[in-house]
Structure formats: C-alpha cells, structure tokens
Coordinates of N, CA and C in Angstrom, one line a residue:
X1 N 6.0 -1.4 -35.2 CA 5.5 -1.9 -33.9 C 6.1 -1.1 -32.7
X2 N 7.2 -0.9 -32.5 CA 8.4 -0.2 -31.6 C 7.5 1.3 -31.8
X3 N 7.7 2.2 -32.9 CA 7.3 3.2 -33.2 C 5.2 3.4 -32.5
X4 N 4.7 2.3 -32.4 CA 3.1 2.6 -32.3 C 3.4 2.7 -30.2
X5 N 4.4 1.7 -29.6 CA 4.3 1.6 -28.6 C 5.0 2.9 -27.9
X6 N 6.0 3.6 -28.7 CA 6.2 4.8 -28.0 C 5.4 5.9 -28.2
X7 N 4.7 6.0 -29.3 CA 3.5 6.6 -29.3 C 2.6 6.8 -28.2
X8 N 2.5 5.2 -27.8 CA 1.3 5.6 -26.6 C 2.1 5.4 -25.6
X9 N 2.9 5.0 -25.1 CA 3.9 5.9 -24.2 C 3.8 7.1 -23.8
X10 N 4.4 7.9 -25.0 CA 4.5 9.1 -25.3 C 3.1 9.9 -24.9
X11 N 2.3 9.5 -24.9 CA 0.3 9.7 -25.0 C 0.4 9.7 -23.5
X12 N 0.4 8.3 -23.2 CA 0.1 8.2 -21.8 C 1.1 9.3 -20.8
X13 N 2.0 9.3 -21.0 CA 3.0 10.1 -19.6 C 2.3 11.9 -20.3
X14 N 1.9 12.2 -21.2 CA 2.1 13.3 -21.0 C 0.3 13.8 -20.8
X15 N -0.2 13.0 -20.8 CA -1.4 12.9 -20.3 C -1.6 12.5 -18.5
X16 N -0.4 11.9 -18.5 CA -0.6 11.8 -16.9 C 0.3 13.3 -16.3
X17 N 1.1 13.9 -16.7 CA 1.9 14.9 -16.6 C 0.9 16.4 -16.8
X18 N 0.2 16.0 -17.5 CA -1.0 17.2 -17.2 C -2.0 17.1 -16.5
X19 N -2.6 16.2 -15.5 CA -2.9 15.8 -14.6 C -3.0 16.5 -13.3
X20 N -4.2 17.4 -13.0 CA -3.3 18.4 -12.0 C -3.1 17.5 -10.1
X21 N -2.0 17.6 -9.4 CA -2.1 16.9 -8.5 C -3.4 16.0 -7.6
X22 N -4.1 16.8 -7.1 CA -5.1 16.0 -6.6 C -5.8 15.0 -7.4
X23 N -6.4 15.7 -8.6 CA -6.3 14.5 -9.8 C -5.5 13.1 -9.6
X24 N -4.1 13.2 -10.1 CA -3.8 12.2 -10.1 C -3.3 11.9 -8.6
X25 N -3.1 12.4 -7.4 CA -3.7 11.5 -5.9 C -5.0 10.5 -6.1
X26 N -6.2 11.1 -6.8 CA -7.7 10.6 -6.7 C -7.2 9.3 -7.3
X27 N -6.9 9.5 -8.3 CA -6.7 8.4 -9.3 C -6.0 6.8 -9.0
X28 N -4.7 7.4 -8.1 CA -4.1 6.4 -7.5 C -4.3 6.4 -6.4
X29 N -5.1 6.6 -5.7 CA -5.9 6.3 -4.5 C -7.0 5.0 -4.7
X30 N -7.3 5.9 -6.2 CA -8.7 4.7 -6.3 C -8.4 3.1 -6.7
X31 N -6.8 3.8 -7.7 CA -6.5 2.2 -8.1 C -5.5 1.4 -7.0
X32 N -5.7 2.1 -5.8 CA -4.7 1.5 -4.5 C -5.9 0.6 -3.8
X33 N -7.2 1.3 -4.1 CA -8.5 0.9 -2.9 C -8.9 -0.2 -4.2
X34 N -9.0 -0.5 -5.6 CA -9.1 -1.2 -6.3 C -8.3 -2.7 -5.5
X35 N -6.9 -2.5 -5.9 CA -5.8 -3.4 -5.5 C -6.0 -4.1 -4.3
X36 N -6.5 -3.0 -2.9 CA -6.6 -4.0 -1.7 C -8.1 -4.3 -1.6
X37 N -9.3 -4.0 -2.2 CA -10.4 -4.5 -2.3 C -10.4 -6.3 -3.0
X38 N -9.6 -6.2 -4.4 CA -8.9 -7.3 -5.3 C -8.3 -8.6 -4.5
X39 N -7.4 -7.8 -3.6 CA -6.6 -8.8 -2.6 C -7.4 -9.3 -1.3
X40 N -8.3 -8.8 -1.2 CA -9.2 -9.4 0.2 C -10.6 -10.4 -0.2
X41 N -10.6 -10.1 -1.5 CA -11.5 -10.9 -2.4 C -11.1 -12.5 -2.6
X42 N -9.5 -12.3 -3.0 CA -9.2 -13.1 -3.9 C -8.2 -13.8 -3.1
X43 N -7.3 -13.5 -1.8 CA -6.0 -14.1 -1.3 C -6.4 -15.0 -0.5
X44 N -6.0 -16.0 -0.2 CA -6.1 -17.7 1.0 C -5.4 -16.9 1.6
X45 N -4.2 -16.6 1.6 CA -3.6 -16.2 3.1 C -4.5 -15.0 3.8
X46 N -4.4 -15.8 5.2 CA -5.1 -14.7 6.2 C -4.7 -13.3 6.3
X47 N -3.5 -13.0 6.6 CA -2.5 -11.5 6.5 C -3.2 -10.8 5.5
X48 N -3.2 -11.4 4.1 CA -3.3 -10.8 3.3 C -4.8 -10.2 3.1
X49 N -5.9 -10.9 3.0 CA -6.9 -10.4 3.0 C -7.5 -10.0 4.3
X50 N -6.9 -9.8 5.2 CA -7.4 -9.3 6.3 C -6.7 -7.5 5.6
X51 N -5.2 -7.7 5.1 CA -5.0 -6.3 5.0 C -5.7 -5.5 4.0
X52 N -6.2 -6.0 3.1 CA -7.0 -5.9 2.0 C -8.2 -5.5 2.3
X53 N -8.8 -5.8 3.2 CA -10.0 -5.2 4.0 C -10.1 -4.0 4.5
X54 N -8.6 -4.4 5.5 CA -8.1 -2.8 6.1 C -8.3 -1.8 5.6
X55 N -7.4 -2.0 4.4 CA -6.6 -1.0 3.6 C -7.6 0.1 2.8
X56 N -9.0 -1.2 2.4 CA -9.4 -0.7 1.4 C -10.4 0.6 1.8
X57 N -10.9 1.0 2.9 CA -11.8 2.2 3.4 C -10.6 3.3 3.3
X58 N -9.6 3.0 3.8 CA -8.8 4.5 3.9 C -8.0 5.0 2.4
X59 N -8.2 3.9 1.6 CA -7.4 4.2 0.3 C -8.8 5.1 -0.7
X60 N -9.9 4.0 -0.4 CA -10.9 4.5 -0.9 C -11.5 6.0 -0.6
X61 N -11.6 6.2 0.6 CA -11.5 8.0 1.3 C -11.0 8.8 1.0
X62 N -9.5 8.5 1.2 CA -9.0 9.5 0.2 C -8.5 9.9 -0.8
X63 N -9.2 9.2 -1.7 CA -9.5 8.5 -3.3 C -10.8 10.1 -3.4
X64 N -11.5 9.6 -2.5 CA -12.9 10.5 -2.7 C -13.0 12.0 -2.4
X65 N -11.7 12.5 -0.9 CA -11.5 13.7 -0.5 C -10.9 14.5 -2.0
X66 N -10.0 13.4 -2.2 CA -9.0 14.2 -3.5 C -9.6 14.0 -4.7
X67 N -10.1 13.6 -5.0 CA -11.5 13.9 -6.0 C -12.2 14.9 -5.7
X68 N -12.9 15.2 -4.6 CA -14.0 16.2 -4.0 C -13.1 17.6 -4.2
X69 N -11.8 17.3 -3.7 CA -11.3 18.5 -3.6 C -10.6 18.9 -4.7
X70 N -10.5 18.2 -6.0 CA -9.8 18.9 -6.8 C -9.8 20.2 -7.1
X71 N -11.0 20.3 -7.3 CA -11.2 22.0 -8.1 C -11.5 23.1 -7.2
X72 N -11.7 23.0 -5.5 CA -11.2 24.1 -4.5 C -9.5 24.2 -4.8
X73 N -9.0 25.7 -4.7 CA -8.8 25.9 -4.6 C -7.5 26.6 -4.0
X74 N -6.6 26.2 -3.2 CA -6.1 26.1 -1.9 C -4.7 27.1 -1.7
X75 N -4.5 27.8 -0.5 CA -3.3 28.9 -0.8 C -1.9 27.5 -1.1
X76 N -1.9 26.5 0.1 CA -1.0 25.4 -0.2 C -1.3 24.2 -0.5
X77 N -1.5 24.0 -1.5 CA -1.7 22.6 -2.1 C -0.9 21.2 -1.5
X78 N 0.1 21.6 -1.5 CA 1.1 20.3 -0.7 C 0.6 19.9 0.3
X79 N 0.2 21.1 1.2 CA 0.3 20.7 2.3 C -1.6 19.8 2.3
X80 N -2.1 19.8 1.7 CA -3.3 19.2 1.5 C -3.4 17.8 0.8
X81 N -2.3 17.6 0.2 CA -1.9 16.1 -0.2 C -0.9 15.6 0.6
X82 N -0.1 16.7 1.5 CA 0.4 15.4 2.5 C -0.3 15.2 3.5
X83 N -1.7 15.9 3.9 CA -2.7 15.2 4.4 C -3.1 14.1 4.4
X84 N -3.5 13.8 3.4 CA -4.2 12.6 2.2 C -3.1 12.1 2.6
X85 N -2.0 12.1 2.1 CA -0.5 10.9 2.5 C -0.7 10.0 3.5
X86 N -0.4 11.1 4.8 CA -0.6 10.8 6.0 C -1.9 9.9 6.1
X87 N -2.7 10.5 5.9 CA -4.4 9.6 6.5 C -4.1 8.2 5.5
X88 N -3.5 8.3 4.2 CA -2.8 6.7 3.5 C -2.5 6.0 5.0
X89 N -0.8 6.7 5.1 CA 0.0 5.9 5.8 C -0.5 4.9 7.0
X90 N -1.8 6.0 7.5 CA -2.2 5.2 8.6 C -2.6 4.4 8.2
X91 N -4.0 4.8 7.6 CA -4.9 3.6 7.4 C -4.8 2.8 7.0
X92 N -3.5 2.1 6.0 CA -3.3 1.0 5.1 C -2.3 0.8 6.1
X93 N -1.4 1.1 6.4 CA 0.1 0.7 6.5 C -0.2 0.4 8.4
X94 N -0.1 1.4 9.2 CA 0.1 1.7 10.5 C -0.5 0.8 11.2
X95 N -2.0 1.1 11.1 CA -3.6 1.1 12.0 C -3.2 -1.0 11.3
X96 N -3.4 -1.0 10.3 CA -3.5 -2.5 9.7 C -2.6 -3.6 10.4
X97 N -1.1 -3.0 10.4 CA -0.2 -3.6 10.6 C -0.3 -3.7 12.4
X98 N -0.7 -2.7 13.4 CA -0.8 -2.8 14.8 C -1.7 -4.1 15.2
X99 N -2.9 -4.2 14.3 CA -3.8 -4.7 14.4 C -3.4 -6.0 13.9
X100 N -2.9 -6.7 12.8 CA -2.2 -7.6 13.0 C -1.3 -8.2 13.7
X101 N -0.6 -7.4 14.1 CA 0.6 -7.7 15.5 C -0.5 -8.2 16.5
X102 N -0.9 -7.4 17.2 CA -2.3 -7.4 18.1 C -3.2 -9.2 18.2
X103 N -3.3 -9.4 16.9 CA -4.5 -10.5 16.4 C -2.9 -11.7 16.8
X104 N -1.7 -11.3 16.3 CA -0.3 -12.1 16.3 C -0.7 -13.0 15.1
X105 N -1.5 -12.4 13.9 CA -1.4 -12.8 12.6 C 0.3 -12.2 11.9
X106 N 0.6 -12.9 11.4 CA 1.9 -12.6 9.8 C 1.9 -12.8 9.1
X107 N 2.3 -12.3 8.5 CA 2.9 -12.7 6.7 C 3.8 -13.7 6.6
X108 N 3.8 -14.8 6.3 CA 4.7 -15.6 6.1 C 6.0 -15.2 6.2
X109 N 6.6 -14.2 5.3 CA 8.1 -13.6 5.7 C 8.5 -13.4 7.5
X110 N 7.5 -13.0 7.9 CA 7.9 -12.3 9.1 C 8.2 -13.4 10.0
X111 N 7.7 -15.0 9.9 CA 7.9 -16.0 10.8 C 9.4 -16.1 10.2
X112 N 9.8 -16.3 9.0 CA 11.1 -16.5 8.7 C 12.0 -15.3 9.0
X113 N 11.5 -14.1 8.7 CA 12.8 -13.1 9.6 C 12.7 -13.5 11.1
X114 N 11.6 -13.9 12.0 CA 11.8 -14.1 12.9 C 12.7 -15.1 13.6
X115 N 12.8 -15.8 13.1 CA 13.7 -17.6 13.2 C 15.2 -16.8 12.4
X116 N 15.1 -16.4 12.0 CA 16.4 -15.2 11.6 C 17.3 -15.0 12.7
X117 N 16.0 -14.0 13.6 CA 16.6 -13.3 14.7 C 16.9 -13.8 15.4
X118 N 16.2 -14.9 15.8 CA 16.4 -15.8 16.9 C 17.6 -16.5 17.1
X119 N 17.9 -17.2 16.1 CA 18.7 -18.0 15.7 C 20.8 -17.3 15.8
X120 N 19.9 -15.7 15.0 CA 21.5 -15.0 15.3 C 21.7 -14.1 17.1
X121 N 20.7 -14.2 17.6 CA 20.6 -14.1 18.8 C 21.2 -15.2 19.7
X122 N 21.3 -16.0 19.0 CA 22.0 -17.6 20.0 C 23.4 -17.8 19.4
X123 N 24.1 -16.8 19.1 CA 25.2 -17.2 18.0 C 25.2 -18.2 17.2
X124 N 24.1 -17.9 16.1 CA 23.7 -18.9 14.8 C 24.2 -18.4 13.7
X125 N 24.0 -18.8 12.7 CA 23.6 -18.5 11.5 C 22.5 -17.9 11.2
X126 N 22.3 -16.7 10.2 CA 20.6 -16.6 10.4 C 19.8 -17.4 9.0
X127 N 20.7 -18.9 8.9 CA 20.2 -19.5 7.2 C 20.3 -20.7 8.0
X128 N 20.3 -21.0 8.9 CA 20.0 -22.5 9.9 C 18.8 -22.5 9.9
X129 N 18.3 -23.7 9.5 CA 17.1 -24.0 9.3 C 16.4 -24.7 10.5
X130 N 16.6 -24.8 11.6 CA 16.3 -25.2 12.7 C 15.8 -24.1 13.6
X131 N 15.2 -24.4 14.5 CA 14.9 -23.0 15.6 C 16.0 -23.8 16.3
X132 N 15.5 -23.1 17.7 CA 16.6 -23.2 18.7 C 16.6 -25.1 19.3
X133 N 17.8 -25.3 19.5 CA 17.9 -27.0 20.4 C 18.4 -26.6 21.8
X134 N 17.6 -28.1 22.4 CA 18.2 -28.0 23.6 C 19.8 -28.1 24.0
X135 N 20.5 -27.3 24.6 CA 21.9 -27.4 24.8 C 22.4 -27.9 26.6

C-alpha cells in the first residue's frame, strides 16, 4: 500500500516538475479562480463570498493569459509571470480587500484583532474580553 502511494507521488511531482512555467501558472491560476468561484457559491459569511466574487475574474484572467501565452515565446520569461503575479496580487488580495474596508465589511478575525488593539491601547490586556468601560 505504502509502496503504490509513493509511486503516485513519485508520478505526480515529476509530472508537475516537467511542467513548463506558464503551464503550471495557468493551472494554479485556474484551480485559485476554481476555489474563490467555490467560496462565493457556497460561504454565509458576507467577507467571504463577497471575496470569492472578487477574486474570481482576476484569478480566472490570468489563468487564461498564461494559458494563451504558454507556447510564445519570450527573451524573459520571469519577467512575464511576475506580471501575472502582480495582476494576482491586486486583483484577489489588494483591489478586494480596499473594497471591503470601503463597504467596513470583515472577517470575523479582524473585529477580534481589533478589540485586541483597542484594548492594549488603553493599557489592557489584549485577551480581555470586554471592549472599553466607562472610567
């Protein structure tokens, strides 16, 4: 059993290892636009499927550039997937997250980092479970 699972181990990584860059960009671009398409379908919390929406055009784009472009060419390759990177970063991460700030939607974590700050702002604890009292 041990011996069949390193086998396809063994199968998959070197199957992904021959993989020429943009390739596997395309690939995990698509299964990134997969993931936040999945999460805006499927999540109750607001943050989440709002970012799932976001996310999912710019993951999916350059899912499709780096597919289109695999087989051009290019004198710098890097420099044409840290393109793609970049147009990631925004689109999912940046543009999403301003726009949430913006709307003053969060993620549940971020109301509790915030009561965090606040709290050690007032010479607290930041594990006091109270916001601030009248003093």
């Amino acid at each position: 059993m041990l011996t069949r699972v390193s086998i396809a181990r063994t199968r998959r990584v070197s199957w992904w290892g021959a993989l020429p860059g943009l390739s596997s960009d395309a690939f995990l671009y698509g299964l990134a636009a997969l993931f936040a398409l999945g999460l805006g379908m499927t999540s109750r919390e607001g943050a989440q499927w709002q970012w799932g929406y976001l996310a999912f055009g710019p993951y999916a784009l350059c899912a499709f550039f780096a597919f289109a472009l695999r087989r051009v060419r290019f004198r710098r390759l890097s420099m044409v997937r840290i393109a793609l990177l970049v147009l990631v970063l925004l689109g999912s991460v940046a543009i999403p997250l301003g726009l949430e700030a913006r709307w003053r939607v969060a993620q549940p974590e971020v109301r509790v980092i915030q009561r965090a700050g606040q709290n050690l702002s007032k010479d607290r604890t930041c594990t006091r479970l109270t916001t601030s009292t009248a003093s």
